[in-house]
Short mmCIF file of N, CA and C in Angstrom, two decimals:
data_model
loop_
_atom_site.label_atom_id
_atom_site.label_comp_id
_atom_site.label_asym_id
_atom_site.label_seq_id
_atom_site.Cartn_x
_atom_site.Cartn_y
_atom_site.Cartn_z
N MET A 212 -37.03 1.64 68.38
CA MET A 212 -35.57 1.41 68.21
C MET A 212 -35.31 0.90 66.56
N SER A 213 -34.34 1.63 65.99
CA SER A 213 -34.12 1.23 64.59
C SER A 213 -33.06 0.16 64.58
N PRO A 214 -33.39 -0.66 63.59
CA PRO A 214 -32.42 -1.88 63.45
C PRO A 214 -31.06 -1.37 62.87
N LYS A 215 -29.97 -2.00 63.29
CA LYS A 215 -28.61 -1.64 62.79
C LYS A 215 -28.57 -1.88 61.35
N THR A 216 -27.96 -0.96 60.77
CA THR A 216 -27.68 -1.17 59.21
C THR A 216 -26.34 -1.62 59.14
N THR A 217 -26.15 -2.51 58.22
CA THR A 217 -24.64 -3.05 57.92
C THR A 217 -24.16 -2.22 57.01
N ASN A 218 -22.75 -2.05 57.04
CA ASN A 218 -21.93 -1.12 56.25
C ASN A 218 -21.57 -1.92 55.07
N LEU A 219 -22.23 -1.82 53.91
CA LEU A 219 -21.84 -2.57 52.69
C LEU A 219 -20.66 -2.09 52.11
N ASN A 220 -20.06 -0.89 52.53
CA ASN A 220 -18.95 -0.41 51.80
C ASN A 220 -17.72 -0.78 52.60
N LYS A 221 -17.64 -1.77 53.37
CA LYS A 221 -16.40 -2.12 54.02
C LYS A 221 -15.51 -2.56 53.07
N PRO A 222 -14.13 -2.22 53.24
CA PRO A 222 -13.18 -2.63 52.27
C PRO A 222 -12.96 -4.17 52.39
N GLN A 223 -13.29 -4.76 51.18
CA GLN A 223 -13.02 -6.24 51.03
C GLN A 223 -11.45 -6.51 50.96
N ALA A 224 -11.15 -7.71 50.86
CA ALA A 224 -9.70 -8.09 50.61
C ALA A 224 -9.28 -7.44 49.24
N LEU A 225 -8.37 -6.61 49.21
CA LEU A 225 -7.88 -5.96 47.96
C LEU A 225 -7.32 -6.94 47.03
N ALA A 226 -7.90 -7.06 45.93
CA ALA A 226 -7.39 -7.86 44.82
C ALA A 226 -6.25 -7.22 44.20
N PRO A 227 -5.22 -7.95 43.65
CA PRO A 227 -3.99 -7.19 43.10
C PRO A 227 -4.55 -6.65 41.68
N THR A 228 -4.20 -5.43 41.39
CA THR A 228 -4.71 -4.77 40.23
C THR A 228 -3.70 -4.99 39.18
N GLN A 229 -4.15 -5.15 37.88
CA GLN A 229 -3.36 -5.29 36.81
C GLN A 229 -2.69 -4.00 36.41
N PRO A 230 -1.48 -3.97 36.36
CA PRO A 230 -0.84 -2.72 35.95
C PRO A 230 -1.12 -2.46 34.50
N LYS A 231 -1.05 -1.09 34.19
CA LYS A 231 -1.32 -0.68 32.82
C LYS A 231 -0.07 -0.82 32.07
N LEU A 232 -0.18 -1.54 30.98
CA LEU A 232 1.11 -1.96 30.23
C LEU A 232 1.27 -0.92 29.05
N ALA A 233 0.55 0.15 28.96
CA ALA A 233 0.71 1.16 27.94
C ALA A 233 2.21 1.75 28.02
N GLN A 234 2.52 2.15 29.28
CA GLN A 234 3.76 2.81 29.41
C GLN A 234 4.96 1.82 29.08
N TYR A 235 4.69 0.51 29.40
CA TYR A 235 5.80 -0.44 29.11
C TYR A 235 5.90 -0.74 27.55
N ILE A 236 4.74 -0.71 26.89
CA ILE A 236 4.72 -0.72 25.45
C ILE A 236 5.48 0.44 24.95
N GLY A 237 5.26 1.51 25.59
CA GLY A 237 6.02 2.71 25.06
C GLY A 237 7.66 2.62 25.40
N PHE A 238 8.04 2.03 26.49
CA PHE A 238 9.36 1.71 26.76
C PHE A 238 9.88 0.67 25.66
N PHE A 239 9.08 -0.17 25.25
CA PHE A 239 9.41 -1.20 24.24
C PHE A 239 9.80 -0.43 22.91
N ALA A 240 8.83 0.45 22.58
CA ALA A 240 8.89 1.16 21.39
C ALA A 240 10.07 2.08 21.44
N ILE A 241 10.32 2.85 22.41
CA ILE A 241 11.58 3.63 22.64
C ILE A 241 12.86 2.85 22.41
N GLY A 242 12.88 1.65 23.14
CA GLY A 242 14.16 0.77 23.05
C GLY A 242 14.30 0.40 21.60
N TYR A 243 13.21 -0.08 20.95
CA TYR A 243 13.27 -0.58 19.65
C TYR A 243 13.89 0.56 18.67
N THR A 244 13.12 1.69 18.83
CA THR A 244 13.60 2.82 17.92
C THR A 244 14.96 3.18 18.13
N LEU A 245 15.42 3.33 19.36
CA LEU A 245 16.95 3.74 19.59
C LEU A 245 17.78 2.73 19.02
N ALA A 246 17.48 1.37 19.29
CA ALA A 246 18.38 0.34 18.78
C ALA A 246 18.27 0.26 17.26
N SER A 247 17.15 0.54 16.68
CA SER A 247 17.04 0.56 15.25
C SER A 247 17.91 1.75 14.62
N ALA A 248 17.84 2.89 15.22
CA ALA A 248 18.65 3.98 14.74
C ALA A 248 20.17 3.73 14.81
N ILE A 249 20.51 3.09 15.97
CA ILE A 249 21.90 2.76 16.24
C ILE A 249 22.37 1.78 15.17
N PHE A 250 21.58 0.73 14.90
CA PHE A 250 21.95 -0.25 13.91
C PHE A 250 21.89 0.40 12.46
N MET A 251 21.11 1.36 12.13
CA MET A 251 21.12 1.91 10.84
C MET A 251 22.49 2.77 10.72
N MET A 252 23.01 3.40 11.70
CA MET A 252 24.16 4.01 11.73
C MET A 252 25.37 3.07 11.57
N ILE A 253 25.26 1.93 12.22
CA ILE A 253 26.27 0.93 12.10
C ILE A 253 26.25 0.28 10.57
N GLN A 254 25.01 0.14 10.11
CA GLN A 254 24.99 -0.45 8.85
C GLN A 254 25.52 0.42 7.61
N THR A 255 25.81 1.73 7.91
CA THR A 255 26.64 2.57 6.93
C THR A 255 27.91 2.15 6.73
N GLN A 256 28.63 1.53 7.85
CA GLN A 256 29.89 0.97 7.85
C GLN A 256 30.01 -0.49 7.58
N PHE A 257 29.04 -1.22 8.10
CA PHE A 257 29.08 -2.70 7.91
C PHE A 257 27.76 -3.26 7.34
N ALA A 258 27.88 -4.28 6.59
CA ALA A 258 26.74 -4.87 6.10
C ALA A 258 26.27 -5.84 7.16
N LEU A 259 25.02 -5.62 7.68
CA LEU A 259 24.28 -6.34 8.61
C LEU A 259 23.04 -6.94 8.00
N ASN A 260 22.63 -8.06 8.25
CA ASN A 260 21.50 -8.83 7.88
C ASN A 260 20.31 -8.12 8.50
N SER A 261 19.26 -7.85 7.72
CA SER A 261 18.07 -7.03 8.18
C SER A 261 17.22 -7.67 9.31
N GLN A 262 17.22 -8.98 9.08
CA GLN A 262 16.54 -9.84 10.11
C GLN A 262 17.17 -9.82 11.48
N LEU A 263 18.49 -9.90 11.41
CA LEU A 263 19.32 -9.82 12.59
C LEU A 263 19.16 -8.44 13.25
N VAL A 264 19.18 -7.36 12.45
CA VAL A 264 18.93 -6.04 13.01
C VAL A 264 17.71 -5.93 13.73
N MET A 265 16.58 -6.40 13.08
CA MET A 265 15.26 -6.31 13.55
C MET A 265 15.08 -7.32 15.00
N ALA A 266 15.74 -8.44 14.93
CA ALA A 266 15.73 -9.26 16.04
C ALA A 266 16.44 -8.69 17.30
N LEU A 267 17.58 -7.99 17.00
CA LEU A 267 18.47 -7.42 18.06
C LEU A 267 17.64 -6.23 18.61
N SER A 268 16.98 -5.49 17.74
CA SER A 268 16.34 -4.28 18.13
C SER A 268 15.04 -4.66 19.06
N ILE A 269 14.46 -5.64 18.63
CA ILE A 269 13.30 -6.17 19.53
C ILE A 269 13.90 -6.71 20.86
N VAL A 270 14.93 -7.40 20.89
CA VAL A 270 15.49 -7.89 22.14
C VAL A 270 15.81 -6.60 23.12
N ILE A 271 16.42 -5.67 22.47
CA ILE A 271 16.78 -4.48 23.19
C ILE A 271 15.54 -3.79 23.86
N GLY A 272 14.53 -3.72 22.91
CA GLY A 272 13.18 -3.05 23.37
C GLY A 272 12.67 -3.82 24.41
N ALA A 273 12.61 -5.29 24.19
CA ALA A 273 12.01 -6.11 25.35
C ALA A 273 12.75 -5.97 26.55
N TYR A 274 14.12 -5.95 26.53
CA TYR A 274 14.99 -5.73 27.75
C TYR A 274 14.53 -4.48 28.50
N ILE A 275 14.50 -3.42 27.75
CA ILE A 275 14.18 -2.17 28.52
C ILE A 275 12.67 -2.12 29.16
N ALA A 276 11.73 -2.78 28.31
CA ALA A 276 10.40 -2.81 28.92
C ALA A 276 10.28 -3.68 30.06
N VAL A 277 10.90 -4.93 29.98
CA VAL A 277 10.89 -5.90 31.16
C VAL A 277 11.56 -5.26 32.35
N ARG A 278 12.70 -4.71 32.14
CA ARG A 278 13.46 -4.03 33.29
C ARG A 278 12.75 -2.97 33.89
N LYS A 279 12.19 -2.05 33.15
CA LYS A 279 11.31 -1.10 33.73
C LYS A 279 10.09 -1.60 34.57
N PHE A 280 9.38 -2.72 33.85
CA PHE A 280 8.34 -3.37 34.50
C PHE A 280 8.69 -3.89 35.99
N ILE A 281 9.86 -4.60 35.92
CA ILE A 281 10.34 -5.24 37.12
C ILE A 281 10.68 -4.16 38.25
N LYS A 282 11.39 -3.13 37.83
CA LYS A 282 11.71 -2.07 38.60
C LYS A 282 10.55 -1.32 39.34
N HIS A 283 9.53 -1.08 38.39
CA HIS A 283 8.29 -0.38 39.03
C HIS A 283 7.39 -1.19 39.81
N GLN A 284 7.17 -2.52 39.37
CA GLN A 284 6.09 -3.34 40.01
C GLN A 284 6.79 -4.44 41.07
N GLN A 285 8.21 -4.43 41.00
CA GLN A 285 8.77 -5.32 42.01
C GLN A 285 8.39 -6.75 41.87
N ARG A 286 7.98 -7.19 40.77
CA ARG A 286 7.76 -8.55 40.49
C ARG A 286 7.92 -8.82 38.79
N ALA A 287 8.01 -10.04 38.51
CA ALA A 287 8.09 -10.46 37.02
C ALA A 287 6.65 -10.28 36.36
N LEU A 288 6.68 -10.27 35.10
CA LEU A 288 5.59 -10.34 34.29
C LEU A 288 4.94 -11.64 34.39
N ASN A 289 3.58 -11.82 34.34
CA ASN A 289 2.95 -13.07 34.20
C ASN A 289 2.62 -13.38 32.75
N HIS A 290 2.09 -14.53 32.59
CA HIS A 290 1.84 -14.91 31.15
C HIS A 290 0.93 -14.04 30.30
N SER A 291 -0.16 -13.59 30.85
CA SER A 291 -1.00 -12.69 30.27
C SER A 291 -0.39 -11.33 29.98
N GLU A 292 0.39 -10.90 30.85
CA GLU A 292 1.05 -9.55 30.77
C GLU A 292 2.15 -9.69 29.51
N ILE A 293 2.80 -10.85 29.51
CA ILE A 293 3.79 -11.15 28.51
C ILE A 293 3.16 -11.09 27.20
N ASN A 294 1.96 -11.67 27.07
CA ASN A 294 1.22 -11.74 25.77
C ASN A 294 0.73 -10.41 25.38
N ARG A 295 0.24 -9.66 26.42
CA ARG A 295 -0.26 -8.23 26.07
C ARG A 295 0.85 -7.36 25.66
N LEU A 296 2.04 -7.40 26.35
CA LEU A 296 3.16 -6.61 26.04
C LEU A 296 3.85 -7.07 24.50
N MET A 297 3.79 -8.36 24.30
CA MET A 297 4.10 -8.84 23.02
C MET A 297 3.32 -8.23 21.89
N PHE A 298 1.91 -8.41 22.00
CA PHE A 298 1.18 -7.93 20.91
C PHE A 298 1.23 -6.47 20.76
N GLY A 299 1.20 -5.73 21.92
CA GLY A 299 1.25 -4.31 21.80
C GLY A 299 2.62 -3.72 21.28
N GLY A 300 3.63 -4.47 21.71
CA GLY A 300 4.95 -4.16 21.27
C GLY A 300 5.20 -4.31 19.71
N VAL A 301 4.65 -5.44 19.27
CA VAL A 301 4.74 -5.83 17.83
C VAL A 301 3.83 -4.80 17.06
N VAL A 302 2.69 -4.41 17.52
CA VAL A 302 1.88 -3.45 16.85
C VAL A 302 2.55 -2.14 16.72
N VAL A 303 3.22 -1.76 17.79
CA VAL A 303 3.99 -0.45 17.73
C VAL A 303 5.23 -0.49 16.81
N VAL A 304 5.89 -1.72 16.62
CA VAL A 304 7.02 -1.87 15.89
C VAL A 304 6.56 -1.86 14.40
N TRP A 305 5.38 -2.47 14.02
CA TRP A 305 4.73 -2.30 12.77
C TRP A 305 4.36 -1.02 12.35
N VAL A 306 3.69 -0.27 13.30
CA VAL A 306 3.18 1.06 12.98
C VAL A 306 4.39 1.94 12.76
N LEU A 307 5.53 1.78 13.48
CA LEU A 307 6.71 2.68 13.16
C LEU A 307 7.32 2.26 11.80
N THR A 308 7.36 0.97 11.56
CA THR A 308 7.76 0.41 10.29
C THR A 308 6.98 1.01 9.17
N ILE A 309 5.70 1.08 9.27
CA ILE A 309 4.83 1.74 8.20
C ILE A 309 5.02 3.05 7.98
N ILE A 310 5.23 3.89 9.10
CA ILE A 310 5.52 5.29 9.00
C ILE A 310 6.92 5.53 8.37
N TYR A 311 7.85 4.63 8.73
CA TYR A 311 9.14 4.84 8.08
C TYR A 311 9.03 4.53 6.47
N PHE A 312 8.43 3.55 6.14
CA PHE A 312 8.25 3.14 4.67
C PHE A 312 7.43 4.26 3.89
N LEU A 313 6.45 4.81 4.55
CA LEU A 313 5.59 5.86 3.91
C LEU A 313 6.54 7.20 3.74
N ALA A 314 7.36 7.45 4.84
CA ALA A 314 8.21 8.63 4.65
C ALA A 314 9.28 8.29 3.52
N ILE A 315 9.73 7.13 3.32
CA ILE A 315 10.68 6.80 2.26
C ILE A 315 9.86 6.97 1.00
N TRP A 316 8.61 6.45 0.88
CA TRP A 316 7.86 6.40 -0.25
C TRP A 316 7.59 7.77 -0.83
N PHE A 317 7.21 8.69 0.17
CA PHE A 317 6.91 9.97 -0.37
C PHE A 317 8.02 11.00 -0.55
N TRP A 318 9.02 10.92 0.36
CA TRP A 318 10.09 11.88 0.35
C TRP A 318 11.33 11.48 -0.52
N LEU A 319 11.62 10.17 -0.61
CA LEU A 319 12.74 9.66 -1.28
C LEU A 319 12.54 9.15 -2.69
N PHE A 320 11.38 8.65 -3.05
CA PHE A 320 11.09 8.16 -4.32
C PHE A 320 10.37 9.19 -5.21
N ASP A 321 10.86 9.36 -6.34
CA ASP A 321 10.09 10.25 -7.29
C ASP A 321 9.03 9.43 -7.90
N THR A 322 8.20 10.17 -8.76
CA THR A 322 6.95 9.57 -9.41
C THR A 322 7.25 8.30 -10.08
N VAL A 323 8.35 8.22 -10.95
CA VAL A 323 8.60 7.20 -11.76
C VAL A 323 9.07 5.93 -10.86
N SER A 324 9.88 6.09 -9.93
CA SER A 324 10.24 5.12 -8.88
C SER A 324 8.95 4.42 -8.36
N ARG A 325 8.10 5.17 -7.84
CA ARG A 325 6.79 4.88 -7.09
C ARG A 325 6.03 4.02 -8.08
N GLU A 326 5.91 4.58 -9.40
CA GLU A 326 5.05 3.76 -10.35
C GLU A 326 5.76 2.42 -10.61
N VAL A 327 7.10 2.24 -10.82
CA VAL A 327 7.64 0.94 -11.00
C VAL A 327 7.53 0.06 -9.99
N LEU A 328 7.81 0.45 -8.69
CA LEU A 328 7.56 -0.33 -7.50
C LEU A 328 6.05 -0.78 -7.35
N PHE A 329 5.17 0.12 -7.72
CA PHE A 329 3.73 -0.31 -7.66
C PHE A 329 3.43 -1.46 -8.80
N GLU A 330 3.91 -1.22 -9.86
CA GLU A 330 3.70 -2.15 -10.98
C GLU A 330 4.37 -3.51 -10.72
N MET A 331 5.48 -3.50 -10.13
CA MET A 331 6.17 -4.65 -9.67
C MET A 331 5.31 -5.49 -8.48
N GLY A 332 4.79 -4.70 -7.58
CA GLY A 332 4.06 -5.33 -6.55
C GLY A 332 2.65 -5.89 -7.06
N MET A 333 2.14 -5.15 -8.17
CA MET A 333 0.93 -5.72 -8.63
C MET A 333 1.05 -6.78 -9.64
N ALA A 334 2.25 -6.90 -10.26
CA ALA A 334 2.50 -8.06 -11.19
C ALA A 334 2.74 -9.38 -10.42
N ARG A 335 3.37 -9.41 -9.28
CA ARG A 335 3.79 -10.45 -8.60
C ARG A 335 3.49 -10.22 -7.01
N PRO A 336 2.28 -10.21 -6.59
CA PRO A 336 2.20 -9.86 -5.20
C PRO A 336 2.34 -10.92 -4.22
N LEU A 337 2.27 -12.16 -4.61
CA LEU A 337 2.57 -13.29 -3.63
C LEU A 337 3.84 -13.31 -2.89
N PRO A 338 4.96 -13.04 -3.63
CA PRO A 338 6.19 -12.96 -2.85
C PRO A 338 6.21 -11.85 -1.89
N LEU A 339 5.69 -10.71 -2.23
CA LEU A 339 5.74 -9.60 -1.28
C LEU A 339 4.73 -9.88 -0.15
N LEU A 340 3.61 -10.41 -0.37
CA LEU A 340 2.70 -10.71 0.76
C LEU A 340 3.22 -11.90 1.62
N SER A 341 4.00 -12.99 1.04
CA SER A 341 4.43 -14.02 1.89
C SER A 341 5.62 -13.46 2.73
N SER A 342 6.51 -12.65 2.23
CA SER A 342 7.59 -12.00 2.89
C SER A 342 6.96 -11.10 4.14
N LEU A 343 6.01 -10.35 3.86
CA LEU A 343 5.34 -9.67 4.86
C LEU A 343 4.79 -10.45 5.98
N VAL A 344 4.12 -11.56 5.63
CA VAL A 344 3.65 -12.43 6.73
C VAL A 344 4.77 -13.13 7.46
N MET A 345 5.80 -13.52 6.75
CA MET A 345 6.78 -14.05 7.40
C MET A 345 7.61 -13.15 8.41
N MET A 346 7.74 -11.87 8.00
CA MET A 346 8.18 -10.93 8.80
C MET A 346 7.39 -10.53 10.10
N LEU A 347 6.09 -10.57 9.92
CA LEU A 347 5.17 -10.46 11.03
C LEU A 347 5.29 -11.59 11.86
N VAL A 348 5.36 -12.83 11.44
CA VAL A 348 5.47 -14.01 12.41
C VAL A 348 6.87 -13.87 13.15
N PHE A 349 7.95 -13.47 12.30
CA PHE A 349 9.27 -13.33 12.77
C PHE A 349 9.22 -12.33 13.95
N THR A 350 8.53 -11.24 13.94
CA THR A 350 8.56 -10.32 14.92
C THR A 350 7.81 -10.79 16.14
N LEU A 351 6.69 -11.34 15.97
CA LEU A 351 5.89 -12.00 17.03
C LEU A 351 6.79 -13.03 17.84
N VAL A 352 7.46 -14.00 17.02
CA VAL A 352 8.07 -14.99 17.76
C VAL A 352 9.45 -14.38 18.37
N SER A 353 10.11 -13.45 17.81
CA SER A 353 11.24 -12.78 18.44
C SER A 353 10.88 -11.99 19.75
N ALA A 354 9.81 -11.39 19.63
CA ALA A 354 9.28 -10.65 20.74
C ALA A 354 9.00 -11.58 21.85
N ARG A 355 8.19 -12.59 21.61
CA ARG A 355 7.71 -13.58 22.69
C ARG A 355 8.84 -14.19 23.25
N ILE A 356 9.87 -14.70 22.43
CA ILE A 356 11.05 -15.35 23.06
C ILE A 356 11.82 -14.45 23.86
N SER A 357 12.15 -13.21 23.37
CA SER A 357 12.95 -12.25 24.18
C SER A 357 12.20 -11.77 25.38
N LEU A 358 10.94 -11.51 25.34
CA LEU A 358 10.17 -11.08 26.61
C LEU A 358 10.29 -12.31 27.63
N TRP A 359 9.90 -13.43 27.32
CA TRP A 359 9.90 -14.58 28.14
C TRP A 359 11.32 -14.83 28.82
N THR A 360 12.31 -14.78 27.93
CA THR A 360 13.68 -15.07 28.42
C THR A 360 14.27 -13.96 29.23
N ILE A 361 14.00 -12.79 28.84
CA ILE A 361 14.46 -11.59 29.80
C ILE A 361 13.63 -11.54 31.02
N ASN A 362 12.38 -11.87 31.01
CA ASN A 362 11.58 -11.96 32.17
C ASN A 362 12.09 -12.85 33.29
N ARG A 363 12.48 -14.05 32.71
CA ARG A 363 12.99 -15.20 33.57
C ARG A 363 14.39 -14.81 34.13
N LEU A 364 15.19 -14.05 33.24
CA LEU A 364 16.53 -13.72 33.78
C LEU A 364 16.42 -12.63 34.77
N LEU A 365 15.52 -11.64 34.61
CA LEU A 365 15.57 -10.48 35.64
C LEU A 365 14.47 -10.66 36.70
N ASN A 366 13.85 -11.93 36.81
CA ASN A 366 12.93 -12.22 37.91
C ASN A 366 13.46 -11.91 39.27
N PRO A 367 12.85 -10.96 40.04
CA PRO A 367 13.48 -10.77 41.38
C PRO A 367 13.23 -12.04 42.33
N ALA A 368 12.18 -12.74 42.24
CA ALA A 368 11.82 -13.75 43.09
C ALA A 368 12.81 -14.95 42.85
N ARG A 369 13.26 -15.13 41.57
CA ARG A 369 14.18 -16.12 41.25
C ARG A 369 15.67 -15.94 41.84
N LYS A 370 15.91 -14.53 41.91
CA LYS A 370 17.33 -14.21 42.30
C LYS A 370 17.39 -14.26 43.92
N ALA A 371 16.23 -14.12 44.50
CA ALA A 371 16.08 -14.20 46.04
C ALA A 371 16.34 -15.73 46.50
N VAL A 372 15.95 -16.59 45.70
CA VAL A 372 16.09 -18.12 46.13
C VAL A 372 17.52 -18.64 45.99
#
């Protein structure tokens, strides 16, 4: 008589899986891009502060990403998901900004303008680098605050109580 073999492939208690945030980072990027384009059109008529435009574009991108996440997952983001969405969204925002500036650099500026801007940047790089770091910190902080705030406002568990 053969001994009974135990089935090691029994389904264990299913742990909740982490949702893939790539599509929500894409929603963030789409919202940011659309808001930026709308604000660029508005800026042709009214003078708007560039930091205000960037912050509002990030808030709109965060709103779209969090709303889609809550709609699909039926729950709010946790802290690690907020952090991953924040860093992914900021990376996408900066990649889009780099593409935008490279397009301006190559298609809008002529050789003389490029040379003048390059020389100005080489002569005094510290103000340029410090403003770049400040804008990076600004985008991180505004993305974090907007994701956290919108996540709390749209939290379905909080509305049910």
